[in-house]
Structures are given as C-alpha cells and as structure tokens.
Amino acid sequence: MGRLRIKDILKTIPENQQITVKGWVRTFRNNSFIALNDGSTNNNLQVVVDFTSTSEEVLKRITTGAAISVNGILIASLGKGQVVEVKATTIEILGDSDAEKYPLQPKKHSLEFLREIAHLRFRTNTFGAVFRVRNSLAFAIHKFFNEKGFLYIHTPIITSSDAEGAGEMFHVTNFDLNNIPKNENGEIDYKQDFFGKSANLTVSGQLEGELAAMAFSDIYTFGPTFRAENSNTTRHLAEFWMIEPEMAFYDINDNMDLAEEMLQYVIKYALENNLEDIQFLSQRLEEEEKQKPQNERSELSLLDKLKFCLENKFERITYTQAIEILRESNHNKKKKFNYLVDKWGVDLQSEHERYLVEKHFKKPVILIDYPKEIKSFYMRQNEDGKTVAAMDILFPGIGEIVGGSQREERLDRLETRMHEIGIPVEELSWYLDTRRFGSCPHAGFGLGFERLVLFVTGMTNIRDVIPFPRTPKNCEF
Ligand code: 4AD
Ligand code: MG
C-alpha cells in the first residue's frame, strides 16, 4: 500500500479505508493521540493508538521527533480540531528520537535559537510554511516566464568577470594557500592557477544573459549569486538567488511593465496555492507586531499587504523627484534620517527607500533615472548627460527588491563609460561583441529571490527565508 501525504489525507472523505501514513511525531498525548506531521502541511494528522493492544515497547518509543509508519483506518474524528483521524492498526518505529535530548520541544522557540539549529528548523510550523511558500514562488517564476515564451538559460557560477564592477567577489582557486605561486614581480601568478587566470563566483548572470538575449530575444536566469560585501543586515546574504530576465527590443518602460506583471503574478500564485501557510504566517506576524509599540506596528496585516500589492499599480517616479520629496519631508527636516538628504546625487539608503514606500506613497514604487555615478557601467545613458535609464523597485518593509535598467547598446558610449570608471575593456571584449554585431535596444532586471520570499512570508530577517544562510562570519551546515 502506498504512503499517502497528510495534506491529501486531511481532504479525504473517511470511509473506513485502510491507509498508510509516515511522518514525524509532533506530540503524543495520554498514550493515545499522536499528532503526526510529514511536512506537506502544517496541519497534523491525529493518529489514535489503542494502548491496550499496543506493546509497551512501541508506546515508549513514540516520542516527539521520532519517525514512524502507521497503518490504520481513516475515520471521521469525534474530537474537535480535525475532521478525520486514523485509527492505528500497526505502528512501526522507523527512527527513534530521545525526547530529553531533542532540541525542538513542543513550545515556542525564538527565531534566533532556531537559526542555530537550522538543520532541524524545517520541522517547525513557521519554517514549514516559509519553505513551502518559497517553493511555490520558485515554481511561479518559472511558470510566468515559460508562459511568456522566455528561454531559461543557465549562466555560469564561476566566472572571470565582475558583472557589477563593484569588486565584491569571492575568489575561486585551487592554489595551496600556504604556498601561492608568484611571478617575477612578486604578484600572484594566476597563470598557474586552475583556470590559468583569476576567477571568482558570479555576482550576477546578467552579462552572459545579455549574450543569450541577443540571440533568443527573451531569456531569464534563476540561480545562485555571491557577494563578498560585508553587510550584516536583515536584507543581505553572501549567497542569494537571483532571477534575471533580459529582453532584446525592450526599453525601460517595457522593462518596468514586465517586472510589475511578474511580481503581481507570483504573489497571486502564492496566495492561490499557499493560502493556508500565508494565513498562518499572517497570524504569526500579527502576534509579533503586538510586542511592538503602537506607533511602530504595521497598519496592514500580511494578507492585506499582499492583496494591496495586487490591486494597486506601482508608483513610478524619477530619482530627481524622489530626492525632492525626501528633502522636503518632515522626516528630513526633523533630522529623523540617519543619513540626511541634502543634495542631488547621493545614493539612497534603505531608510529613504522605505520612507517613500511606507510613509509617502504607501505602495510599491519604481524609481528611474538615477545619477550615473551611483549605478553600473552597462546602464543606458540618458540625454541629460547626468542620469542613466536605471530602475529600482522598492517594496514595503523591504526597500529595493528589484534592480535593473535599459542597457547601453551604443558601443562608443559604453566604451567611453568603461574607460571613465576603469572597467577593463579588453577583458570584456566578448560582451562588447554584442554591441559590435547586431546591437539593439535591450533591457533587463534582477529580482532578489530571498527579498521576494521575505515580502510574501512577512518574515523580517533574510536569514529565515533561505534554508542555510551564508553571511559574514557564518557558514554553518
Ligand atoms: O541591484 P543588483 O546588484 O543588480 C544586479 O545584480 C543586476 N545585474 C541585475 C540585472 O539587471 N540583471 O541586484 C539585484 C537584486 C537587488 O534588487 C536585491 O533584491 C538583490 O538582487 N540583492 C541581494 N539580495 C540578498 N542579499 C544581497 N547581498 C543582495 N544584493 C542584491
Ligand atoms: Mg541594486
């Protein structure tokens, strides 16, 4: 007899049918009632044990955390809290768990504690819900692009270029670190290294994505990216997943339309397919919020916030307009920002992004036309000579969730800009070839997957939406 998933069993009409179910014991009450969970849903299946006909030996081994297999009949439940339950015929212990030593006790644990036992936190309700939502969002991303006719391309994880030009790369080498070969000038001799040159983990698949877009028109990547930036915040990881579509013949407006449509599509998908988990997370967040002082509590519940995003067009404004709003804001005048906004050209901090979204517009905002000095070399230069066709999407509670731009397709302008900021033109000759042979207007963006998961789950620390977070001084598991 095949094993049934608890999620499906809970939806089945009980007709005294014989079933097999396997999972982990959450609790065992009165030597009679097992709350069993197999990760398919947060709802446990009640297994009723007849202790008079079950051996003492087996009863003793039904402990919190133990893995068991149950054969039994599915009946309507008399107790409250569940519609069906399983009357056990036989119970087999698959894996014991010493309840005294099991780190997950049937009580509320802090997220900080659970982060230290990330190998077991999948078994909690909160993380069960988070990772089922994460799974759905990943699937929805592929579904969205597939339905639109985009080609999914796998860009390399090991590269020899710095796509963002920000120098935040992890090196990849197989040198003996205690004996690194040097050349006559005393510099590291990468010629002797594995790839014969210096290599690193990718910070973005964009440059390779652009090459593919120049042949397939519409492509996307979805893979891990790595940043050796020393940002110890609730929104930064050293290893995160990024979705990067790249489209030939798109301008910045087409790019914004696509990003907005994609975000709404995947949020809607999660609401339709993971409502139970999102409701659970929404409730969880409400309880967390109650710990905060009244004026810091969020006005909308998680569910309302998600629905709100689906029902409202994102606000689109220029960087210049944003600076005006921030400069004139009472927040700025009363010096409530850590970084005061005093002049055009400054980079926006996340406190500014969140002010615009949460206090001023009260909805997602797309900022365009940033000063070229604070953006990457590949962004298309606007006619004003000062700004580039960049677009950042800012979300409530998150700040920047998407960063993208129309790309500079004009070879001369691109080369000039690269020279200006010291990007090695020869090393990126392959990239520039797209501008030499059949160049065309094109655009793309990057969505930080964990930031999306943060938004949809209402979690507040990015370390809690990726199974095993990598952050400065932390590479456990
Ligand atoms: O703005 P970023 O750096 O843009 C790029 O990498 C472009 N090449 C994307 C493109 O146009 N194809 O990163 C894009 C997004 C950010 O908006 C943010 O959501 C996320 O990636 N991100 C991070 N997420 C978690 N941890 C970090 N350290 C992140 N850095 C960026
Ligand atoms: Mg960015």
XYZ file of C-alpha atoms and ligand atoms in Angstrom:
509
model
C 0.000 0.000 0.000
C 1.418 3.388 -0.976
C 2.048 6.116 1.541
C -0.429 8.973 1.471
C 0.543 12.557 2.229
C -1.098 14.119 5.248
C -2.235 17.120 3.219
C -4.238 14.781 0.977
C -5.492 12.578 3.799
C -6.976 15.615 5.548
C -9.051 16.308 2.427
C -10.243 12.724 2.021
C -13.750 11.582 2.902
C -13.413 8.950 5.639
C -14.948 5.605 4.687
C -13.072 3.283 6.999
C -10.499 2.800 4.277
C -7.137 1.282 5.121
C -4.257 3.734 4.694
C -0.528 4.049 5.309
C 0.965 7.281 6.551
C 4.518 8.153 7.581
C 5.911 11.172 9.342
C 7.419 12.652 12.476
C 5.717 12.774 15.837
C 4.973 16.299 16.994
C 3.309 15.280 20.263
C 1.917 12.163 21.913
C -0.844 12.720 24.488
C -2.328 10.343 27.041
C -0.631 7.340 25.476
C -3.382 7.620 22.849
C -3.174 10.604 20.489
C -0.270 11.190 18.138
C -0.043 14.500 16.279
C 1.776 13.393 13.129
C 3.389 15.687 10.572
C 5.073 14.907 7.255
C 5.827 18.444 6.055
C 3.123 18.522 3.393
C 1.081 20.930 5.545
C 1.237 22.500 8.988
C -1.882 20.620 9.963
C -1.067 17.468 11.871
C -2.897 14.208 11.381
C -4.312 12.751 14.563
C -3.410 9.092 14.926
C -5.356 7.280 17.612
C -3.471 4.480 19.324
C -5.207 1.714 21.210
C -2.735 1.359 24.063
C -4.339 -1.813 25.326
C -3.380 -3.637 22.143
C -0.043 -1.866 21.509
C 3.098 -3.157 23.155
C 4.653 -1.125 25.949
C 7.897 -1.230 23.977
C 6.372 0.588 20.982
C 4.397 3.065 23.107
C 7.608 4.127 24.860
C 9.259 4.864 21.535
C 6.509 7.169 20.228
C 8.276 10.346 21.263
C 8.469 13.904 19.937
C 10.674 13.872 16.858
C 10.526 10.125 16.186
C 9.824 8.929 12.631
C 7.016 6.404 12.414
C 4.971 4.475 9.898
C 1.299 3.893 10.611
C -1.197 1.519 9.053
C -4.760 2.177 10.049
C -8.256 3.076 9.010
C -9.443 6.541 8.165
C -12.461 7.573 10.200
C -14.405 10.725 10.936
C -12.992 12.358 14.029
C -15.096 12.723 17.119
C -12.700 15.179 18.706
C -12.695 18.829 17.799
C -9.934 20.385 15.717
C -9.930 17.835 12.928
C -12.381 16.263 10.516
C -10.638 12.937 10.071
C -8.276 10.802 12.093
C -6.521 7.486 11.716
C -7.260 4.598 13.979
C -3.935 2.808 14.058
C -3.778 -0.907 13.334
C 0.014 -1.186 13.387
C 2.718 1.306 14.231
C 6.327 0.842 13.223
C 9.088 2.995 14.682
C 11.391 3.988 11.815
C 13.709 6.242 13.771
C 13.822 6.885 17.491
C 14.185 10.333 18.984
C 15.322 10.835 22.540
C 12.745 13.343 23.737
C 15.069 14.576 26.500
C 17.768 15.479 24.017
C 15.625 16.553 21.054
C 16.265 20.295 20.620
C 12.766 21.055 19.348
C 10.418 20.982 22.283
C 6.675 21.360 21.744
C 6.753 25.052 22.687
C 7.555 28.367 21.050
C 11.231 28.831 20.213
C 12.806 32.130 19.160
C 13.862 32.562 15.537
C 17.403 33.239 16.748
C 17.541 29.901 18.512
C 16.068 28.114 15.507
C 18.716 29.686 13.273
C 21.338 27.894 15.351
C 19.586 24.591 14.712
C 18.743 25.295 11.088
C 19.173 21.585 10.350
C 16.031 20.909 12.387
C 14.006 24.091 11.935
C 12.321 22.715 8.799
C 10.246 20.694 11.251
C 8.592 23.726 12.830
C 5.328 25.296 11.686
C 6.903 28.631 10.852
C 9.665 27.188 8.693
C 7.370 24.601 7.189
C 5.172 27.436 5.961
C 8.108 29.609 4.837
C 9.744 26.914 2.744
C 6.537 25.734 1.139
C 5.862 29.327 0.108
C 9.450 29.647 -1.144
C 8.972 26.523 -3.241
C 5.761 27.876 -4.756
C 7.324 31.209 -5.586
C 10.206 29.494 -7.399
C 7.750 27.434 -9.399
C 5.616 30.501 -10.154
C 8.663 32.343 -11.520
C 9.363 29.548 -13.993
C 5.675 29.284 -14.876
C 5.422 33.011 -15.537
C 8.404 33.157 -17.884
C 7.541 29.903 -19.554
C 4.036 31.134 -20.354
C 5.560 34.292 -21.814
C 7.834 32.308 -24.109
C 11.087 33.177 -22.342
C 14.048 30.821 -22.623
C 15.566 29.664 -19.326
C 19.334 29.923 -19.624
C 21.972 28.673 -17.195
C 24.668 31.258 -16.761
C 27.970 30.204 -15.184
C 28.587 30.242 -11.459
C 32.341 30.508 -11.851
C 33.361 33.496 -13.958
C 36.363 35.682 -14.577
C 34.447 38.951 -14.720
C 32.814 41.300 -12.244
C 29.371 41.908 -13.715
C 28.548 44.743 -11.346
C 32.021 46.270 -11.310
C 31.742 46.612 -7.546
C 34.638 44.332 -6.599
C 32.654 42.264 -4.106
C 33.758 38.847 -5.314
C 34.750 35.570 -3.734
C 37.866 34.117 -5.341
C 37.871 30.632 -6.808
C 41.236 28.918 -6.792
C 42.860 25.578 -6.210
C 46.195 27.063 -5.155
C 47.742 25.729 -1.986
C 47.042 28.817 0.106
C 50.192 28.242 2.117
C 52.310 28.269 -0.997
C 50.885 30.600 -3.612
C 52.975 30.845 -6.806
C 54.314 34.325 -7.533
C 55.721 35.840 -10.739
C 58.968 37.851 -11.113
C 57.186 40.982 -9.852
C 56.121 39.235 -6.675
C 52.458 39.187 -7.752
C 50.228 36.134 -7.581
C 50.811 34.092 -10.729
C 47.309 33.164 -11.782
C 48.676 31.539 -14.929
C 49.474 28.577 -12.708
C 46.012 28.510 -11.166
C 43.273 26.070 -12.195
C 41.759 28.293 -14.873
C 45.031 29.938 -15.860
C 43.595 33.265 -14.755
C 41.945 34.810 -11.739
C 38.409 33.514 -11.258
C 35.532 34.254 -8.924
C 31.994 33.283 -8.011
C 29.471 35.199 -10.063
C 27.810 38.289 -8.613
C 25.206 38.283 -11.391
C 24.380 36.325 -14.528
C 23.441 39.466 -16.388
C 26.361 39.852 -18.787
C 26.044 36.277 -20.043
C 22.267 36.729 -20.031
C 22.648 39.653 -22.399
C 24.611 37.454 -24.825
C 21.730 34.978 -24.888
C 19.107 37.717 -25.295
C 20.985 38.851 -28.395
C 20.021 35.532 -29.977
C 16.847 34.277 -28.281
C 15.270 37.724 -27.714
C 13.703 36.905 -24.338
C 15.614 34.923 -21.705
C 15.881 34.611 -17.950
C 18.281 33.094 -15.469
C 17.452 31.873 -11.981
C 20.459 30.847 -9.992
C 22.692 31.465 -7.015
C 24.828 34.598 -6.893
C 27.528 35.553 -4.425
C 28.600 38.825 -2.887
C 31.517 39.298 -0.561
C 30.048 42.516 0.789
C 30.413 42.939 4.494
C 26.766 43.854 5.063
C 25.419 42.439 8.260
C 21.812 43.450 7.750
C 18.427 41.742 7.739
C 18.321 42.069 3.927
C 21.770 40.920 2.773
C 23.195 37.465 2.195
C 26.604 36.454 0.858
C 24.860 33.742 -1.181
C 21.442 34.553 -2.595
C 19.308 33.516 -5.535
C 18.529 35.925 -8.296
C 16.083 35.918 -11.193
C 17.438 37.887 -14.133
C 15.364 38.312 -17.284
C 16.946 40.040 -20.268
C 14.938 41.171 -23.277
C 16.019 42.360 -26.706
C 13.920 45.194 -28.168
C 12.691 46.318 -24.718
C 13.085 49.840 -23.418
C 12.934 50.917 -19.785
C 9.139 51.222 -19.825
C 8.669 47.711 -21.220
C 11.111 46.573 -18.552
C 9.061 48.149 -15.750
C 5.829 46.702 -17.129
C 7.331 43.212 -17.175
C 8.752 43.458 -13.647
C 5.444 44.685 -12.257
C 3.480 41.989 -14.042
C 5.901 39.308 -12.819
C 5.751 40.417 -9.186
C 1.973 40.523 -9.207
C 1.768 37.155 -10.947
C 3.948 35.327 -8.438
C 2.322 36.933 -5.394
C -1.089 35.967 -6.756
C 0.148 32.437 -7.391
C 1.318 32.087 -3.794
C -1.957 33.468 -2.461
C -3.910 30.978 -4.543
C -1.743 27.967 -3.821
C -0.444 28.594 -0.308
C -3.271 30.432 1.355
C -3.201 28.254 4.454
C 0.508 28.833 5.005
C 0.218 32.550 4.313
C -2.699 32.810 6.732
C -0.580 31.079 9.340
C 2.314 33.480 8.703
C -0.035 36.446 8.730
C -1.311 35.442 12.152
C 2.222 34.867 13.362
C 3.221 38.351 12.250
C 0.222 39.904 13.976
C 1.331 38.332 17.224
C 4.884 39.600 16.714
C 3.528 43.065 15.985
C 1.654 43.105 19.270
C 5.031 43.123 21.035
C 5.865 46.421 19.361
C 4.774 49.883 20.499
C 1.551 51.050 18.825
C 3.232 53.590 16.525
C 5.643 51.034 15.089
C 3.029 48.461 14.247
C 2.249 47.889 10.637
C -1.140 49.179 9.560
C -1.857 46.250 7.282
C -1.793 42.551 8.008
C 0.378 40.365 5.791
C -2.616 39.173 3.813
C -3.878 42.719 3.313
C -0.418 43.849 2.272
C -0.184 41.142 -0.394
C -3.651 41.875 -1.719
C -2.878 45.571 -1.693
C 0.111 44.930 -3.986
C -2.082 43.095 -6.444
C -4.731 45.769 -6.566
C -2.559 48.847 -6.976
C -0.328 49.963 -9.810
C 3.186 50.674 -8.605
C 4.068 54.362 -8.402
C 6.674 55.377 -10.990
C 8.851 58.417 -10.304
C 12.322 59.652 -11.165
C 15.241 59.708 -8.762
C 15.162 63.519 -9.012
C 11.529 63.633 -7.888
C 12.317 61.233 -5.060
C 15.144 63.452 -3.821
C 12.748 66.431 -3.822
C 10.158 64.504 -1.798
C 12.750 63.310 0.684
C 14.429 66.678 1.026
C 11.106 68.396 1.697
C 9.861 65.704 4.075
C 9.299 66.463 7.746
C 11.401 63.395 8.457
C 14.382 65.072 6.838
C 13.681 68.474 8.351
C 13.396 66.982 11.816
C 16.619 65.043 11.183
C 14.972 61.684 11.702
C 17.015 60.035 8.938
C 20.432 58.669 9.861
C 21.609 59.994 6.505
C 20.099 63.387 5.741
C 19.138 64.049 2.150
C 20.775 67.327 1.253
C 21.757 67.212 -2.386
C 21.070 65.606 -5.740
C 23.459 62.756 -6.479
C 23.528 60.975 -3.135
C 22.761 57.272 -3.081
C 19.501 56.380 -1.368
C 19.751 54.431 1.875
C 17.174 51.831 2.723
C 15.637 54.234 5.287
C 14.914 56.629 2.397
C 13.516 53.896 0.179
C 11.254 52.732 2.945
C 10.103 56.252 3.724
C 8.996 56.732 0.116
C 7.153 53.416 0.036
C 5.747 53.132 3.531
C 5.135 56.727 4.557
C 4.815 58.815 1.418
C 3.219 56.707 -1.328
C 2.086 53.767 0.787
C 2.565 51.386 -2.138
C 5.394 49.868 -4.184
C 7.452 52.476 -6.009
C 9.607 52.233 -9.129
C 12.415 54.771 -9.182
C 14.036 55.531 -12.531
C 16.764 57.738 -13.998
C 19.416 57.581 -11.302
C 22.671 59.581 -11.410
C 25.150 57.616 -13.490
C 27.820 57.862 -10.769
C 25.908 55.591 -8.406
C 24.943 52.947 -10.981
C 26.725 50.264 -13.012
C 28.671 50.850 -16.205
C 26.261 48.992 -18.510
C 23.226 51.206 -17.933
C 21.973 53.309 -20.830
C 22.997 56.937 -20.659
C 20.162 59.436 -20.816
C 20.317 62.528 -22.990
C 20.793 64.836 -19.987
C 24.358 63.523 -19.651
C 23.831 63.035 -15.906
C 21.450 60.127 -15.454
C 21.069 56.555 -16.667
C 17.948 54.527 -17.518
C 18.067 52.546 -14.286
C 15.037 51.251 -12.446
C 14.800 50.053 -8.860
C 11.590 48.639 -7.450
C 11.029 49.419 -3.792
C 8.703 47.354 -1.610
C 7.186 47.997 1.803
C 9.235 46.508 4.618
C 11.976 45.515 2.176
C 13.309 48.513 0.277
C 14.948 47.508 -3.016
C 13.560 44.226 -4.302
C 14.420 44.624 -7.994
C 17.306 46.432 -9.681
C 17.518 46.774 -13.435
C 17.957 49.059 -16.400
C 17.829 49.584 -20.095
C 21.299 48.630 -21.315
C 23.751 50.856 -23.172
C 23.598 49.387 -26.662
C 25.802 52.035 -28.316
C 29.377 50.751 -28.479
C 31.111 54.129 -28.343
C 29.135 55.344 -25.325
C 29.649 52.083 -23.490
C 33.398 52.013 -24.128
C 33.772 55.618 -23.065
C 31.940 54.948 -19.824
C 34.033 51.843 -19.137
C 37.234 53.840 -19.643
C 35.932 56.583 -17.343
C 35.382 54.261 -14.449
C 38.268 51.888 -15.096
C 36.472 48.741 -16.255
C 38.921 46.650 -18.336
C 37.576 46.890 -21.888
C 39.795 44.116 -23.302
C 38.650 41.564 -20.736
C 35.020 42.225 -21.612
C 35.638 42.138 -25.325
C 33.200 39.221 -25.673
C 30.498 41.354 -24.033
C 31.223 44.266 -26.318
C 30.882 41.996 -29.360
C 27.109 42.110 -28.880
C 27.393 45.865 -29.463
C 29.622 45.315 -32.482
C 27.460 42.772 -34.249
C 23.741 43.399 -34.404
C 23.395 45.544 -31.320
C 19.868 46.584 -30.411
C 17.984 48.303 -27.615
C 17.525 45.874 -24.754
C 16.777 45.813 -21.055
C 16.605 43.547 -18.046
C 16.476 43.378 -14.297
C 17.387 41.270 -11.279
C 14.918 40.177 -8.635
C 16.452 39.129 -5.323
C 14.584 35.904 -4.647
C 15.019 35.955 -0.857
C 13.719 39.515 -0.701
C 10.615 38.344 -2.541
C 10.227 35.453 -0.104
C 10.658 37.889 2.797
C 7.865 40.024 1.441
C 5.422 37.206 0.796
C 6.044 35.399 4.096
C 6.174 38.539 6.246
C 9.380 37.288 7.853
C 11.681 40.089 8.916
C 15.172 38.599 8.653
C 16.525 37.290 5.340
C 18.344 34.517 7.262
C 14.950 32.974 7.919
C 13.832 32.563 4.312
C 16.807 30.625 2.897
C 17.472 27.149 4.282
C 21.113 27.681 5.227
C 22.079 31.350 5.214
C 25.622 32.455 4.412
C 26.516 35.781 5.993
C 29.743 37.374 7.284
C 31.392 35.018 9.810
C 28.699 32.403 9.337
C 28.842 29.348 7.109
C 27.310 26.655 9.299
C 25.806 23.454 7.864
O 20.787 45.627 -7.813
P 21.628 44.406 -8.084
O 23.014 44.410 -7.576
O 21.567 44.233 -9.649
C 22.241 43.307 -10.393
O 22.935 42.434 -9.963
C 21.926 43.407 -11.854
N 22.986 42.693 -12.603
C 20.571 42.813 -12.115
C 20.155 42.885 -13.563
O 19.868 43.958 -14.039
N 20.137 41.762 -14.266
O 20.884 43.129 -7.501
C 19.583 42.808 -7.925
C 18.718 42.425 -6.757
C 18.521 43.534 -5.737
O 17.486 44.394 -6.112
C 18.190 42.748 -4.490
O 16.827 42.360 -4.494
C 19.029 41.506 -4.657
O 19.333 41.376 -6.022
N 20.271 41.561 -3.887
C 20.503 40.870 -2.750
N 19.717 40.013 -2.060
C 20.246 39.465 -0.945
N 21.486 39.698 -0.497
C 22.316 40.550 -1.154
N 23.554 40.759 -0.706
C 21.814 41.181 -2.346
N 22.352 42.040 -3.238
C 21.401 42.261 -4.163
Mg 20.735 47.423 -6.895
